[in-house]
Coordinates of C-alpha atoms in Angstrom, one line a residue:
M14 CA 125.5 53.6 51.6
I15 CA 124.8 54.0 54.8
V16 CA 126.6 51.8 57.4
A17 CA 125.2 52.0 61.2
G18 CA 127.5 51.5 64.1
G19 CA 131.2 52.5 64.0
G20 CA 132.9 49.6 65.1
P21 CA 135.3 47.2 63.8
A22 CA 132.9 45.8 61.4
G23 CA 131.0 49.2 59.9
M24 CA 135.0 50.3 60.0
M25 CA 135.3 47.8 57.7
A26 CA 132.4 48.0 56.1
A27 CA 132.8 51.8 54.9
I28 CA 136.4 50.7 53.8
A29 CA 135.6 47.6 51.0
A30 CA 132.5 49.7 49.7
A31 CA 134.0 53.2 49.6
E32 CA 137.0 52.1 48.0
T33 CA 134.8 50.3 44.8
G34 CA 133.7 54.5 45.2
H35 CA 130.9 54.4 46.2
T36 CA 129.5 57.9 48.2
V37 CA 129.5 56.5 51.6
T38 CA 128.3 57.4 55.8
L39 CA 129.5 55.5 58.6
F40 CA 126.7 56.5 62.3
E41 CA 128.3 56.2 65.4
Q42 CA 127.4 56.8 68.5
N43 CA 129.5 57.4 70.5
E44 CA 131.7 60.7 70.3
K45 CA 134.8 58.0 68.7
L46 CA 134.9 55.5 66.7
G47 CA 136.6 51.8 67.6
K48 CA 135.2 52.6 71.3
K49 CA 135.3 48.9 72.5
L50 CA 138.2 48.1 69.6
F51 CA 140.2 51.0 72.4
I52 CA 139.5 48.3 74.8
T53 CA 140.7 44.5 73.3
G54 CA 142.8 42.5 74.8
K55 CA 143.8 44.5 77.6
G56 CA 144.4 47.9 75.0
R57 CA 146.6 45.6 73.5
C58 CA 144.1 44.7 70.7
N59 CA 144.6 41.1 69.6
V60 CA 143.8 42.7 65.4
T61 CA 143.0 38.8 64.3
N62 CA 144.7 35.0 64.4
D63 CA 147.4 34.4 61.7
S64 CA 146.7 31.7 60.4
D65 CA 144.4 29.7 57.5
V66 CA 141.2 29.7 57.2
E67 CA 140.7 25.8 57.5
N68 CA 142.5 27.1 61.1
L69 CA 140.0 30.7 62.1
L70 CA 137.2 28.4 61.2
Q71 CA 138.1 25.0 63.4
N72 CA 138.3 28.2 66.7
V73 CA 134.7 29.5 65.3
V74 CA 132.6 28.4 68.3
K75 CA 129.0 28.9 66.9
N76 CA 127.2 28.5 62.6
P77 CA 131.4 28.4 61.4
K78 CA 129.5 26.6 57.9
F79 CA 128.3 30.3 57.8
L80 CA 131.6 32.1 57.5
Y81 CA 133.2 30.2 54.7
S82 CA 132.6 32.6 51.6
A83 CA 133.3 35.9 54.3
F84 CA 137.1 34.6 55.7
Y85 CA 138.1 33.2 52.5
A86 CA 137.2 36.6 50.6
F87 CA 138.7 38.3 53.5
D88 CA 140.9 36.2 55.4
S89 CA 144.1 37.3 58.1
S90 CA 146.7 37.4 55.6
F91 CA 143.9 39.8 54.1
L92 CA 143.7 41.8 57.1
M93 CA 147.5 42.0 57.9
D94 CA 148.5 42.9 54.8
F95 CA 145.8 45.4 54.7
F96 CA 147.0 47.6 58.0
R97 CA 150.1 47.2 56.9
Q98 CA 149.5 49.1 53.9
E99 CA 148.1 51.4 55.6
G100 CA 151.7 52.3 58.0
L101 CA 150.3 49.7 60.9
A102 CA 153.0 47.8 62.0
L103 CA 152.1 44.5 63.7
K104 CA 153.6 41.3 65.3
T105 CA 152.9 37.5 65.9
E106 CA 153.0 36.2 69.5
R107 CA 152.3 33.3 71.0
G108 CA 149.3 30.8 69.9
N109 CA 150.2 32.8 65.6
R110 CA 147.8 36.0 68.1
V111 CA 148.4 39.3 66.2
F112 CA 149.1 42.7 67.3
P113 CA 149.5 45.8 66.4
V114 CA 154.3 46.3 67.3
S115 CA 153.1 49.6 69.5
D116 CA 151.2 47.2 71.6
K117 CA 148.1 50.4 71.2
S118 CA 144.7 49.4 70.3
S119 CA 144.1 53.5 69.9
D120 CA 147.2 53.2 66.6
V121 CA 145.3 50.4 65.3
I122 CA 141.6 52.8 65.6
R123 CA 143.9 55.9 64.1
T124 CA 144.8 53.9 61.6
L125 CA 141.4 52.5 60.6
Q126 CA 140.4 56.2 60.7
N127 CA 142.7 57.6 58.7
A128 CA 141.9 54.8 56.3
L129 CA 138.2 56.4 56.3
V130 CA 139.2 59.7 56.1
H131 CA 141.1 59.4 53.2
R132 CA 138.1 57.4 51.1
G133 CA 136.3 59.8 51.9
V134 CA 134.0 58.5 53.2
D135 CA 131.6 60.6 55.6
I136 CA 132.0 60.1 59.8
Q137 CA 129.1 61.2 61.9
L138 CA 129.5 60.7 65.4
C139 CA 127.3 61.5 67.6
T140 CA 124.4 60.3 66.0
T141 CA 122.6 57.6 66.4
V142 CA 120.2 55.7 63.9
R143 CA 116.7 55.0 65.3
K144 CA 115.0 52.8 62.8
L145 CA 115.4 52.1 59.3
L146 CA 113.7 53.0 56.8
Q147 CA 111.9 50.8 53.9
C148 CA 110.5 51.5 50.6
D149 CA 108.8 48.8 48.5
G150 CA 110.5 45.8 50.5
Q151 CA 113.2 47.6 50.4
C152 CA 116.0 49.0 52.7
C153 CA 116.0 52.5 51.9
G154 CA 118.0 54.8 54.1
V155 CA 117.6 55.6 58.0
R156 CA 116.4 58.1 60.8
A157 CA 118.7 59.5 62.4
V158 CA 119.3 61.8 65.8
R159 CA 121.8 64.7 67.0
G160 CA 121.7 65.8 70.0
N161 CA 117.8 67.9 69.3
R162 CA 118.1 66.7 65.8
E163 CA 116.1 63.9 63.6
W164 CA 116.1 63.6 60.0
E165 CA 115.2 61.0 57.5
Q166 CA 118.9 59.6 55.7
Q167 CA 117.3 57.8 51.4
A168 CA 120.4 55.6 51.4
D169 CA 120.6 52.4 48.5
A170 CA 121.5 49.9 50.8
V171 CA 122.9 49.5 54.5
V172 CA 125.0 47.7 56.4
V173 CA 124.0 47.5 60.4
A174 CA 126.8 46.8 62.6
T175 CA 126.0 48.2 65.7
G176 CA 127.3 45.0 67.5
G177 CA 125.7 42.8 71.0
I178 CA 125.2 44.0 74.4
S179 CA 128.2 43.0 75.5
Y180 CA 129.8 45.7 77.6
P181 CA 127.0 47.9 77.8
S182 CA 130.0 51.4 78.4
T183 CA 131.1 50.8 74.7
G184 CA 127.4 51.9 74.0
S185 CA 126.4 48.5 73.3
T186 CA 122.2 48.7 73.6
G187 CA 121.3 45.5 71.0
D188 CA 119.7 48.5 68.6
G189 CA 121.0 45.7 65.5
Y190 CA 118.8 43.5 67.1
R191 CA 115.6 45.7 67.0
F192 CA 116.2 46.9 63.5
A193 CA 116.6 43.1 62.4
E194 CA 113.1 42.2 64.6
E195 CA 111.3 45.2 62.4
A196 CA 112.9 43.7 59.3
G197 CA 111.2 40.3 60.3
H198 CA 114.0 38.1 61.6
T199 CA 114.7 36.1 64.4
I200 CA 117.0 36.9 66.7
E201 CA 119.0 33.7 68.9
Q202 CA 118.8 33.9 72.4
T203 CA 121.9 36.0 74.0
A204 CA 124.0 35.3 76.8
P205 CA 127.4 36.8 77.6
S206 CA 129.9 34.9 76.3
L207 CA 134.2 35.1 76.5
V208 CA 133.4 36.1 79.9
P209 CA 135.0 34.8 83.7
L210 CA 132.7 32.6 85.8
N211 CA 132.6 32.9 89.0
V212 CA 133.4 30.1 91.5
Q213 CA 131.2 28.5 94.4
E214 CA 134.5 27.5 97.0
D215 CA 135.9 30.7 99.1
Y216 CA 139.6 29.4 98.8
V217 CA 139.5 30.5 95.3
M218 CA 139.0 33.9 96.5
R219 CA 141.9 33.8 98.4
L220 CA 144.4 33.1 95.3
Q221 CA 143.1 36.6 93.8
G222 CA 145.5 38.1 92.0
L223 CA 147.0 34.5 91.5
S224 CA 147.8 33.8 87.6
L225 CA 148.6 30.4 86.0
K226 CA 150.0 29.1 82.9
N227 CA 150.2 26.1 81.5
V228 CA 147.9 24.7 83.5
V229 CA 145.5 22.7 82.5
L230 CA 141.7 23.9 82.9
C231 CA 139.0 21.1 82.9
L232 CA 135.2 21.8 82.9
Q233 CA 132.8 18.0 83.6
Q234 CA 129.5 17.7 84.6
G235 CA 129.5 14.4 85.7
K236 CA 131.2 11.6 83.7
K237 CA 130.9 13.4 80.6
V238 CA 133.8 16.4 79.9
L239 CA 132.6 19.7 79.0
Y240 CA 136.4 21.1 78.4
Q241 CA 139.4 20.6 78.4
E242 CA 141.6 23.1 77.3
Q243 CA 146.1 24.3 78.0
G244 CA 146.4 27.6 79.0
E245 CA 146.5 30.7 81.4
L246 CA 144.5 31.1 84.2
L247 CA 144.3 34.2 86.5
F248 CA 141.9 33.6 89.8
T249 CA 139.9 37.2 91.5
H250 CA 138.0 37.4 93.5
F251 CA 134.9 36.0 92.7
G252 CA 136.7 32.9 90.8
I253 CA 138.7 32.4 87.9
S254 CA 139.3 34.6 84.6
G255 CA 142.1 34.9 82.3
P256 CA 142.4 33.0 78.3
L257 CA 141.6 29.5 79.5
A258 CA 138.5 30.8 81.9
L259 CA 137.1 32.8 78.2
T260 CA 137.5 30.0 76.0
A261 CA 135.8 27.8 78.7
S262 CA 132.5 29.9 78.4
T263 CA 132.1 29.8 75.3
V264 CA 131.3 26.8 75.9
L265 CA 129.1 27.1 78.7
S266 CA 127.0 29.8 77.6
G267 CA 123.3 29.7 78.3
K268 CA 123.7 26.4 79.7
D269 CA 122.7 26.4 83.8
V270 CA 125.9 26.0 84.7
C271 CA 125.6 25.4 88.4
G272 CA 127.4 22.5 90.3
I273 CA 129.3 22.0 87.6
C274 CA 133.1 20.7 88.2
A275 CA 136.3 22.0 87.3
G276 CA 139.6 21.0 87.7
V277 CA 143.1 22.3 86.6
D278 CA 146.2 20.5 86.2
L279 CA 149.0 22.4 87.7
K280 CA 151.2 20.7 86.4
P281 CA 150.2 19.6 83.4
A282 CA 154.1 18.2 81.9
L283 CA 154.2 15.7 84.9
S284 CA 152.1 12.2 85.0
E285 CA 151.2 11.6 88.4
E286 CA 153.8 9.4 88.7
Q287 CA 157.2 11.5 88.1
L288 CA 155.2 14.3 90.7
D289 CA 154.9 11.9 92.9
Q290 CA 158.9 11.0 92.7
R291 CA 159.4 14.9 92.5
I292 CA 157.2 15.6 95.5
L293 CA 159.6 13.5 97.2
R294 CA 162.7 14.6 95.9
D295 CA 162.3 17.6 97.7
F296 CA 161.0 16.2 100.2
S297 CA 164.3 14.2 101.3
A298 CA 165.5 17.9 101.6
C299 CA 164.3 18.9 104.0
R300 CA 163.1 16.4 105.6
N301 CA 163.3 17.7 109.1
S302 CA 160.7 20.8 108.0
Y303 CA 157.8 21.3 108.5
F304 CA 155.3 20.2 105.2
K305 CA 153.4 24.4 105.5
N306 CA 157.2 25.3 104.3
S307 CA 157.5 22.1 102.0
L308 CA 156.5 23.0 98.8
G309 CA 158.0 26.0 98.3
K310 CA 160.4 24.7 95.6
L311 CA 157.1 23.3 93.2
L312 CA 154.1 26.1 93.7
P313 CA 153.3 29.6 93.6
A314 CA 154.0 30.9 97.4
K315 CA 149.9 32.1 97.7
L316 CA 148.8 28.6 96.4
I317 CA 150.9 26.9 99.2
P318 CA 148.6 27.7 101.8
V319 CA 145.3 26.5 99.6
I320 CA 146.8 22.9 98.9
V321 CA 148.0 23.0 102.3
E322 CA 144.6 23.3 103.4
L323 CA 143.0 21.2 101.4
S324 CA 145.4 17.9 101.8
G325 CA 144.4 17.1 104.6
I326 CA 147.6 16.9 105.3
P327 CA 148.8 18.8 109.3
P328 CA 150.6 22.1 108.3
E329 CA 152.4 21.3 111.0
K330 CA 153.9 17.8 110.8
K331 CA 157.2 16.9 109.7
V332 CA 158.0 15.8 106.2
N333 CA 159.7 12.8 107.1
E334 CA 156.6 11.4 108.8
I335 CA 154.6 11.8 105.7
T336 CA 152.6 8.7 104.7
K337 CA 153.5 7.7 101.0
A338 CA 149.0 7.4 101.3
E339 CA 149.0 11.6 101.8
R340 CA 152.2 11.5 99.9
H341 CA 150.2 10.4 97.0
A342 CA 146.9 12.5 97.9
L343 CA 148.7 15.1 97.9
A344 CA 150.2 14.4 93.9
E345 CA 146.8 13.7 93.0
L346 CA 145.2 17.1 94.2
I347 CA 148.3 18.7 92.8
K348 CA 146.5 17.4 89.7
Q349 CA 143.6 17.9 90.1
F350 CA 142.8 20.9 91.9
P351 CA 139.5 21.4 92.4
F352 CA 136.5 23.9 93.0
T353 CA 133.0 24.5 91.9
I354 CA 131.8 26.5 89.1
E355 CA 128.1 28.7 90.2
S356 CA 127.8 31.5 87.1
L357 CA 128.5 32.8 84.4
R358 CA 129.1 37.1 85.0
G359 CA 126.9 39.1 83.5
Y360 CA 127.2 41.4 80.2
S361 CA 129.6 43.6 81.8
E362 CA 132.4 42.1 81.6
A363 CA 131.6 39.6 78.6
I364 CA 133.9 40.2 75.6
I365 CA 131.2 39.3 73.2
T366 CA 127.4 38.4 73.1
R367 CA 126.7 34.5 72.0
G368 CA 123.7 35.0 69.8
G369 CA 122.2 37.7 68.1
V370 CA 120.8 37.3 63.8
S371 CA 119.3 34.4 63.1
V372 CA 122.5 33.5 60.1
R373 CA 120.1 30.7 58.8
E374 CA 118.1 34.4 57.7
V375 CA 120.9 35.6 56.3
N376 CA 122.5 35.3 52.5
P377 CA 126.5 33.9 53.6
A378 CA 127.8 35.0 50.1
T379 CA 126.7 38.8 50.3
M380 CA 125.7 38.8 54.0
E381 CA 122.1 40.5 52.7
S382 CA 119.1 39.5 54.8
R383 CA 116.8 37.7 53.3
K384 CA 114.1 39.3 54.6
L385 CA 114.8 42.5 53.1
R386 CA 116.8 43.5 50.4
G387 CA 119.5 46.4 50.5
L388 CA 119.9 44.7 54.3
F389 CA 123.2 44.1 55.5
F390 CA 125.0 43.5 58.5
A391 CA 127.8 42.4 60.3
G392 CA 129.6 41.5 63.4
E393 CA 128.6 41.1 66.4
V394 CA 125.2 41.3 66.2
L395 CA 124.6 38.6 63.9
D396 CA 125.3 34.4 65.8
L397 CA 128.5 34.0 65.2
D398 CA 130.7 33.8 68.2
A399 CA 134.3 32.1 68.6
K400 CA 137.3 31.6 71.4
T401 CA 139.7 33.3 72.3
G402 CA 143.4 34.4 70.0
G403 CA 142.0 37.0 67.6
Y404 CA 139.1 35.0 66.2
N405 CA 135.7 37.6 66.9
L406 CA 137.4 40.4 65.2
Q407 CA 138.3 38.3 63.1
I408 CA 134.9 37.3 61.7
A409 CA 134.3 41.2 62.1
W410 CA 137.2 41.8 59.8
S411 CA 135.2 39.8 57.1
T412 CA 131.9 39.8 57.6
G413 CA 132.4 43.9 57.9
H414 CA 134.2 43.3 54.9
L415 CA 131.5 41.7 52.2
A416 CA 128.9 43.4 53.3
G417 CA 130.6 46.2 51.6
M418 CA 131.6 44.9 49.2
S419 CA 128.1 43.0 48.3
A420 CA 126.5 46.7 49.9
A421 CA 128.4 48.7 47.1
V422 CA 127.4 46.4 43.5

């Protein structure tokens, strides 16, 4: 059996197949395995989400029903047991996100590589799969190239786990889509997903570097709420990033997003009336201060000049001169800090690719192609994507495991 791609799905497919005693060759075009895995979770590698299958499915954005068999056969508990048995200590953090205790993605990759070696997988690095071979309606091997050498290698099955086209610097070239098309598959339109968002307003860029926790981001198109969730948000030189923005992008991916209105509730634990009372107390404590100097206990320092500007209240107006209407308007601004989404960032910053091989043409019980016998797909090359929190990696592990087990039969 041959596995094309040495990312999480490919490595897990090779491990699962080799455990059955199958002879497995893993081709990876990079000089090392798991190059994209190395940078996930800011280098910490959020390997999965410690939750039941129903929660995993609820956090899949595209085609969740396709994953029933894969998740039930190899869910997050199976994955965590696998890593622990292989000697990798894990920990669970906020939101049931699972990380290696060391906080090093390199330890995850090393564990997987050791598992491959111990199971006798033939790992061929710096080797690119050029083409799938077809014999009598079946996938029977690949044409591969390394340096100046090009050859054909026969196999009874091939697992394509070449990823999408996000983070192309890690080797995501989209070759898997070409392989699939050549085998007669439909490729659903691709787009960057789990990606930061560009914002129109200059005052947002002035907040660059500010990270806010426990705020609520709401995106609206007209009166329709497209997305609303509480969590962490990061302001950047182009707009917004962080978990809230990345998850919001899964809703916006592939859509015309220009002009979508965004609002951040900076104090979601307080109603507007409670916030007004809080502001009134702060004002009472510094009655003779200027307005611009009165918000230090309520808001982060970097945010204050922008809020003062947007409030319309003169910065040097004395606090005891601020009217009730001005105070209410300030509370409203804090409850809905406004800006406008301009666009999504590109593939070079996208954690995953939305779209890919149509799941209608893949058997969900085996991950085998319905177009070509002996051809299997796993991971990001498929038209599957999920929210942040370890869910996309669990898709890779589960589909890879199922593909490897099925291909080895």
